[in-house]
Amino acid sequence: MTRRLLLGATLAVAVAAMSVGSCAGGARPVSAPVPTPARSDVVWTILLAGDAGAPTDDDPVLGTLSAAAAEAPDRTTVVFLGDNIYPAGLPDSASPDRAEAERRLLRQVEAVTRAGARAVFVPGNHDWAHHAPDGWASVRRAEGFIAAHGGGLAEQLPGDGCPGPAVRDLGTIFRLVLLDTQWWLHEHERPLHPASPCPADREDEVETALAEAVRTADRRHVVVAAHHPLRSGGQHGGRWNLGHHLFPLREVKSWLWVPLPVLGSLYPFARSNGITRQDVSNRRNREMREAIERGMLAAPPLVYAAGHEHTLQVIEGESARWLLVSGTGYYGHTTPVGWLDRTRFAAAASGFMRLDALADGRVRLGVMVVAGDGSAREAWSGWLR
């Protein structure tokens, strides 16, 4: 009887939590695919891949990404959206984990440089030594490694552990505005005013510089890229399913199918109530997102792109017209996802996203899903207006 009561209580808590985290807005909107443009009509392509930090040597997502970059390498830029080295960034040279960390980062660098395209790496929380005291040193080591092995085609931005924004104009078509959002959330040493190498090293300065970067784009399509999303239907956004309540230890090891009735609901409950700065429910995370949104609101960019969630999500935004989450940059690294009120696509699937700017001024988004055998399909497409 006691066991049945415990199980019933667990189910009740889980269903309640799922109800709170479910999508608001009823039926999911259906979007018909839009035509694939001829390669000759595309003037620039941006490929967005996040959380790619533990690939195998023959990872199918990186292989497909490399092939896409090779289609027109002189007109393609790949943006890696953080968590480029799991589990804890690039350790110092004395660490026994250094060689494997180098291998993981090098596979991403080579996937782009082998194609002859350019790559920009945005830091994520795992690159800051998984938000440990060595984080600032770790992220600077990764910056140096990318510069040393990128052959002039790859760089990490913003540099020096600075928050940014760093700006890169891609011809007259796109403006990339890069942010290091972990700078806001890091609880240990980081570059701060007045003794830092950063052009902006206070939160108000970052907000002002961001506003200037999006305002002065001179009719370019602006893509703001960072690691942490502004909205999400995934776990960092407070969406948890029944399995997380019953088997919470699978968050530590995927094979730990140990049922923990009632007790298991404490972990998702704590996560949904701000226990970690990495979740949108946390006060510090909310302050960061509000500052970024204020910086973009006067001249909303076309896209705010992020990783962090191990999902693929397309969400209509306000401070940015489209919020993209592309955090499944190596195969099999996925977590559950739900739909928000303005979600237009969401999937727990491995892959990446591509933005194609056409000569007539339109921008097309394609969401690419990659299977374990390397085959790929476009799961969603649309014109971004």
Coordinates of C-alpha atoms in Angstrom, one line a residue:
M1 CA 0.0 0.0 0.0
T2 CA 2.8 2.4 0.9
R3 CA 4.5 1.8 -2.4
R4 CA 1.3 2.5 -4.3
L5 CA 0.8 5.7 -2.4
L6 CA 4.3 6.8 -3.2
L7 CA 4.0 6.0 -6.8
G8 CA 0.6 7.8 -7.0
A9 CA 2.1 10.9 -5.3
T10 CA 5.0 10.9 -7.8
L11 CA 2.6 10.7 -10.7
A12 CA 0.5 13.5 -9.3
V13 CA 3.5 15.8 -8.8
A14 CA 4.9 14.9 -12.3
V15 CA 1.6 15.6 -14.0
A16 CA 1.3 18.9 -12.2
A17 CA 4.8 19.9 -13.2
M18 CA 4.2 18.9 -16.8
S19 CA 1.0 20.9 -16.9
V20 CA 2.9 24.0 -15.7
G21 CA 5.5 23.5 -18.3
S22 CA 3.3 22.6 -21.2
C23 CA 2.9 24.8 -24.2
A24 CA 0.4 27.6 -24.1
G25 CA -1.4 28.3 -27.3
G26 CA -3.3 25.1 -28.2
A27 CA -2.7 23.4 -31.6
R28 CA 0.8 23.6 -33.1
P29 CA 1.0 25.8 -36.1
V30 CA 1.7 24.0 -39.4
S31 CA 4.2 25.6 -41.8
A32 CA 4.5 24.3 -45.4
P33 CA 8.1 23.9 -46.6
V34 CA 9.4 26.8 -48.8
P35 CA 11.4 26.1 -52.0
T36 CA 15.1 25.4 -51.8
P37 CA 16.9 28.2 -53.6
A38 CA 19.5 27.6 -56.3
R39 CA 23.0 27.8 -55.0
S40 CA 23.7 30.6 -57.5
D41 CA 20.9 32.7 -55.9
V42 CA 22.4 32.5 -52.4
V43 CA 24.8 35.3 -51.6
W44 CA 25.8 34.2 -48.1
T45 CA 25.2 31.2 -45.8
I46 CA 25.4 31.1 -42.0
L47 CA 25.4 27.6 -40.4
L48 CA 24.5 27.4 -36.7
A49 CA 25.6 24.5 -34.6
G50 CA 25.8 24.5 -30.8
D51 CA 26.9 22.2 -28.0
A52 CA 29.1 20.2 -30.4
G53 CA 31.8 19.6 -27.7
A54 CA 32.1 15.8 -27.6
P55 CA 32.1 14.5 -31.2
T56 CA 33.5 11.2 -32.3
D57 CA 36.2 11.3 -35.0
D58 CA 33.5 10.4 -37.6
D59 CA 30.6 12.3 -36.1
P60 CA 27.7 12.4 -38.7
V61 CA 26.5 15.9 -37.7
L62 CA 30.0 17.5 -38.1
G63 CA 30.4 15.5 -41.4
T64 CA 27.1 16.9 -42.8
L65 CA 28.0 20.4 -41.5
S66 CA 31.4 20.2 -43.3
A67 CA 29.7 19.1 -46.5
A68 CA 27.3 22.0 -46.3
A69 CA 30.1 24.5 -45.7
A70 CA 32.0 23.1 -48.7
E71 CA 29.2 24.0 -51.1
A72 CA 30.3 27.6 -51.3
P73 CA 33.1 28.1 -48.8
D74 CA 34.0 31.6 -49.8
R75 CA 30.4 32.6 -48.9
T76 CA 29.8 30.5 -45.8
T77 CA 30.4 31.2 -42.1
V78 CA 29.9 28.6 -39.5
V79 CA 29.0 29.7 -36.0
F80 CA 29.5 27.3 -33.1
L81 CA 27.2 28.4 -30.3
G82 CA 29.2 27.4 -27.2
D83 CA 29.9 24.4 -25.1
N84 CA 32.6 23.6 -27.7
I85 CA 34.5 21.3 -25.2
Y86 CA 32.7 19.0 -22.9
P87 CA 32.8 18.5 -20.0
A88 CA 34.8 21.4 -18.6
G89 CA 36.6 23.4 -21.3
L90 CA 40.3 23.2 -22.2
P91 CA 42.3 22.3 -19.1
D92 CA 46.0 23.3 -18.7
S93 CA 48.7 21.3 -20.4
A94 CA 49.5 19.3 -17.3
S95 CA 46.0 17.8 -17.1
P96 CA 45.5 14.2 -18.1
D97 CA 42.3 15.3 -19.8
R98 CA 44.1 17.8 -22.0
A99 CA 44.6 15.6 -25.1
E100 CA 41.0 14.5 -25.3
A101 CA 39.8 18.1 -24.9
E102 CA 42.1 19.2 -27.7
R103 CA 40.8 16.3 -29.9
R104 CA 37.1 17.4 -29.3
L105 CA 37.8 21.0 -30.2
L106 CA 40.0 20.2 -33.2
R107 CA 37.3 18.0 -34.8
Q108 CA 35.1 21.1 -34.9
V109 CA 37.8 23.4 -36.2
E110 CA 38.8 20.9 -38.9
A111 CA 35.2 20.3 -40.0
V112 CA 35.1 23.9 -41.2
T113 CA 38.6 24.6 -42.2
R114 CA 38.8 21.4 -44.3
A115 CA 35.9 22.8 -46.3
G116 CA 37.7 26.1 -46.7
A117 CA 34.9 28.1 -44.9
R118 CA 35.2 30.4 -41.9
A119 CA 34.2 29.6 -38.4
V120 CA 33.4 31.6 -35.3
F121 CA 33.3 29.9 -31.9
V122 CA 31.2 31.5 -29.2
P123 CA 32.1 30.4 -25.6
G124 CA 29.5 28.5 -23.4
N125 CA 29.3 27.7 -19.8
H126 CA 31.2 24.4 -20.2
D127 CA 34.0 26.2 -22.0
W128 CA 34.3 28.3 -18.8
A129 CA 35.5 25.1 -17.1
H130 CA 31.9 24.3 -16.4
H131 CA 31.6 27.5 -14.4
A132 CA 34.5 26.5 -12.1
P133 CA 37.2 28.9 -10.7
D134 CA 39.5 28.2 -13.6
G135 CA 36.9 29.3 -16.1
W136 CA 38.4 32.5 -17.3
A137 CA 41.8 30.8 -17.9
S138 CA 40.0 27.9 -19.6
V139 CA 38.2 30.1 -22.1
R140 CA 41.3 32.0 -23.0
R141 CA 43.2 28.7 -23.6
A142 CA 40.5 27.6 -26.0
E143 CA 40.8 31.0 -27.8
G144 CA 44.6 30.4 -28.3
F145 CA 44.1 26.8 -29.4
I146 CA 41.6 27.8 -32.1
A147 CA 43.8 30.6 -33.4
A148 CA 46.8 28.2 -33.5
H149 CA 45.0 25.5 -35.4
G150 CA 42.4 27.4 -37.4
G151 CA 44.8 28.5 -40.3
G152 CA 43.4 32.0 -40.2
L153 CA 39.9 30.6 -40.9
A154 CA 38.6 30.1 -37.3
E155 CA 38.5 32.4 -34.3
Q156 CA 36.8 32.5 -30.9
L157 CA 34.7 35.6 -30.2
P158 CA 34.4 37.6 -28.0
G159 CA 38.0 37.2 -27.1
D160 CA 39.8 37.5 -23.7
G161 CA 36.8 36.2 -21.8
C162 CA 35.1 39.5 -22.6
P163 CA 31.3 39.8 -22.8
G164 CA 31.3 41.5 -26.2
P165 CA 29.6 42.4 -28.3
A166 CA 32.1 41.5 -31.0
V167 CA 31.0 42.4 -34.5
R168 CA 31.8 40.7 -37.8
D169 CA 30.3 42.0 -41.1
L170 CA 29.8 39.3 -43.8
G171 CA 30.0 41.5 -46.9
T172 CA 27.0 43.8 -47.2
I173 CA 24.5 41.0 -46.4
F174 CA 24.9 39.9 -42.7
R175 CA 26.2 41.4 -39.5
L176 CA 27.2 38.9 -36.8
V177 CA 27.0 40.3 -33.3
L178 CA 28.7 37.8 -30.9
L179 CA 28.1 37.7 -27.1
D180 CA 29.7 35.7 -24.3
T181 CA 26.7 35.2 -22.0
Q182 CA 28.5 33.1 -19.5
W183 CA 30.5 36.3 -18.6
W184 CA 27.2 37.5 -17.0
L185 CA 26.6 34.2 -15.1
H186 CA 30.1 33.3 -14.0
E187 CA 30.5 33.3 -10.2
H188 CA 34.3 33.4 -10.2
E189 CA 37.0 35.6 -11.6
R190 CA 36.1 37.3 -14.9
P191 CA 37.2 40.5 -16.6
L192 CA 35.6 43.5 -14.9
H193 CA 35.9 47.3 -14.9
P194 CA 38.4 49.0 -14.4
A195 CA 41.2 46.4 -14.8
S196 CA 40.2 44.3 -17.8
P197 CA 41.1 44.0 -21.5
C198 CA 37.5 44.5 -22.6
P199 CA 36.0 47.5 -24.5
A200 CA 32.9 46.9 -22.4
D201 CA 33.3 45.4 -19.0
R202 CA 30.3 46.6 -17.1
E203 CA 26.7 45.3 -17.7
D204 CA 25.4 48.7 -18.7
E205 CA 28.3 49.2 -21.1
V206 CA 27.5 45.8 -22.8
E207 CA 23.9 46.8 -23.1
T208 CA 24.8 50.1 -24.7
A209 CA 27.4 48.5 -27.1
L210 CA 24.8 45.9 -28.1
A211 CA 22.3 48.6 -29.0
E212 CA 24.9 50.4 -31.1
A213 CA 25.9 47.2 -32.9
V214 CA 22.4 46.3 -34.0
R215 CA 21.5 49.9 -34.8
T216 CA 24.4 50.7 -37.1
A217 CA 24.2 47.5 -39.3
D218 CA 23.5 49.7 -42.4
R219 CA 20.7 47.5 -43.8
R220 CA 22.5 44.2 -43.2
H221 CA 20.5 41.3 -41.7
V222 CA 21.7 41.2 -38.1
V223 CA 22.3 37.8 -36.4
V224 CA 23.1 38.0 -32.7
A225 CA 24.8 34.8 -31.5
A226 CA 25.3 33.7 -28.0
H227 CA 25.2 30.5 -25.9
H228 CA 22.2 31.0 -23.6
P229 CA 18.7 31.3 -25.1
L230 CA 16.2 34.1 -24.4
R231 CA 13.3 31.6 -24.4
S232 CA 13.2 27.8 -24.5
G233 CA 10.8 24.9 -24.4
G234 CA 13.6 22.7 -23.1
Q235 CA 14.9 21.8 -19.6
H236 CA 16.7 25.1 -19.1
G237 CA 13.3 26.7 -19.8
G238 CA 11.6 24.6 -17.1
R239 CA 10.1 21.8 -19.2
W240 CA 10.4 18.4 -17.6
N241 CA 8.7 15.1 -18.5
L242 CA 7.5 12.2 -16.4
G243 CA 10.8 10.3 -16.8
H244 CA 12.7 13.1 -15.1
H245 CA 10.5 12.9 -12.1
L246 CA 10.7 9.1 -11.8
F247 CA 14.3 8.5 -12.8
P248 CA 16.3 11.7 -12.0
L249 CA 19.6 9.9 -11.8
R250 CA 19.6 9.6 -15.6
E251 CA 20.6 13.2 -15.6
V252 CA 23.9 12.0 -14.1
K253 CA 24.3 8.7 -16.1
S254 CA 21.8 7.8 -18.8
W255 CA 21.9 4.1 -17.7
L256 CA 20.8 4.8 -14.1
W257 CA 17.2 3.6 -14.3
V258 CA 16.7 3.9 -10.5
P259 CA 13.1 4.9 -9.6
L260 CA 12.9 7.5 -6.9
P261 CA 9.2 8.1 -6.2
V262 CA 8.4 11.6 -4.8
L263 CA 12.1 12.3 -4.0
G264 CA 12.8 12.3 -7.8
S265 CA 10.5 15.3 -8.3
L266 CA 12.7 17.5 -6.1
Y267 CA 15.4 17.9 -8.7
P268 CA 13.2 19.2 -11.6
F269 CA 11.3 21.3 -9.0
A270 CA 14.5 22.9 -7.8
R271 CA 15.6 23.5 -11.4
S272 CA 12.3 25.1 -12.3
N273 CA 12.6 27.4 -9.4
G274 CA 16.0 29.0 -10.1
I275 CA 18.5 26.8 -8.3
T276 CA 21.1 27.3 -11.1
R277 CA 22.1 30.3 -13.0
Q278 CA 22.0 28.2 -16.2
D279 CA 18.2 28.1 -16.2
V280 CA 15.8 30.9 -17.2
S281 CA 14.0 30.7 -13.9
N282 CA 17.1 32.0 -12.1
R283 CA 17.2 35.7 -11.1
R284 CA 20.6 36.3 -12.5
N285 CA 19.8 34.6 -15.8
R286 CA 16.6 36.7 -16.0
E287 CA 18.6 39.9 -15.4
M288 CA 21.0 39.0 -18.2
R289 CA 18.2 38.2 -20.7
E290 CA 16.4 41.4 -19.8
A291 CA 19.6 43.5 -20.5
I292 CA 20.2 41.8 -23.8
E293 CA 16.5 42.3 -24.8
R294 CA 16.7 46.0 -23.9
G295 CA 19.9 46.3 -26.0
M296 CA 18.2 44.8 -29.1
L297 CA 14.7 46.3 -28.7
A298 CA 15.3 49.7 -30.4
A299 CA 16.4 47.9 -33.6
P300 CA 15.3 44.3 -33.4
P301 CA 17.8 42.0 -35.2
L302 CA 16.5 39.3 -37.6
V303 CA 17.8 36.5 -35.4
Y304 CA 19.0 35.8 -31.9
A305 CA 20.7 32.4 -32.1
A306 CA 21.7 30.2 -29.1
G307 CA 22.6 26.7 -28.0
H308 CA 22.6 25.5 -24.4
E309 CA 19.5 23.4 -24.9
H310 CA 20.2 20.1 -26.6
T311 CA 17.3 20.6 -29.0
L312 CA 16.3 22.4 -32.2
Q313 CA 13.8 25.2 -31.7
V314 CA 12.4 28.0 -33.9
I315 CA 10.4 30.6 -31.9
E316 CA 8.9 33.9 -33.0
G317 CA 10.4 36.7 -30.9
E318 CA 9.9 40.3 -30.1
S319 CA 13.3 41.9 -29.1
A320 CA 14.6 39.8 -32.0
R321 CA 12.2 38.7 -34.7
W322 CA 13.3 35.1 -34.5
L323 CA 14.7 33.1 -31.6
L324 CA 16.7 30.1 -32.7
V325 CA 18.0 27.3 -30.5
S326 CA 20.5 25.0 -32.2
G327 CA 22.2 22.9 -29.6
T328 CA 22.6 19.4 -31.0
G329 CA 25.9 19.8 -32.8
Y330 CA 27.1 16.2 -32.3
Y331 CA 25.1 13.1 -32.8
G332 CA 22.8 11.7 -30.1
H333 CA 23.2 14.7 -27.7
T334 CA 19.5 15.5 -27.3
T335 CA 17.1 16.2 -24.5
P336 CA 13.3 16.5 -24.4
V337 CA 11.6 19.7 -25.6
G338 CA 8.1 21.2 -25.5
W339 CA 6.3 23.9 -27.5
L340 CA 5.8 27.5 -26.2
D341 CA 3.0 29.8 -27.3
R342 CA 5.2 31.2 -30.2
T343 CA 7.1 28.0 -31.1
R344 CA 7.0 27.2 -34.8
F345 CA 9.2 24.1 -34.7
A346 CA 10.8 22.0 -31.9
A347 CA 12.5 18.7 -32.0
A348 CA 14.8 16.6 -29.8
A349 CA 17.0 15.7 -32.8
S350 CA 20.7 16.0 -33.8
G351 CA 21.5 18.6 -36.4
F352 CA 22.1 22.2 -37.2
M353 CA 20.4 25.2 -38.8
R354 CA 21.3 27.2 -42.0
L355 CA 20.5 30.8 -42.9
D356 CA 20.6 31.5 -46.6
A357 CA 20.6 35.2 -47.8
L358 CA 19.3 35.6 -51.3
A359 CA 20.2 38.2 -53.8
D360 CA 16.6 39.6 -53.7
G361 CA 17.1 40.4 -50.0
R362 CA 15.1 37.4 -48.5
V363 CA 16.5 35.1 -45.8
R364 CA 15.6 31.5 -45.7
L365 CA 15.9 29.3 -42.6
G366 CA 16.4 25.5 -42.9
V367 CA 16.5 23.1 -39.9
M368 CA 18.7 20.1 -40.8
V369 CA 18.2 16.8 -38.9
V370 CA 21.0 14.3 -39.2
A371 CA 20.7 10.5 -38.7
G372 CA 23.3 8.2 -37.3
D373 CA 24.2 7.0 -40.8
G374 CA 25.0 10.5 -41.9
S375 CA 21.8 11.0 -44.0
A376 CA 20.2 14.4 -43.5
R377 CA 16.8 15.9 -44.1
E378 CA 15.4 19.4 -43.8
A379 CA 12.8 19.1 -41.1
W380 CA 11.5 22.7 -41.3
S381 CA 12.0 25.7 -43.5
G382 CA 10.6 29.2 -43.8
W383 CA 11.3 32.7 -44.9
L384 CA 12.4 35.0 -42.1
R385 CA 10.7 38.3 -42.2

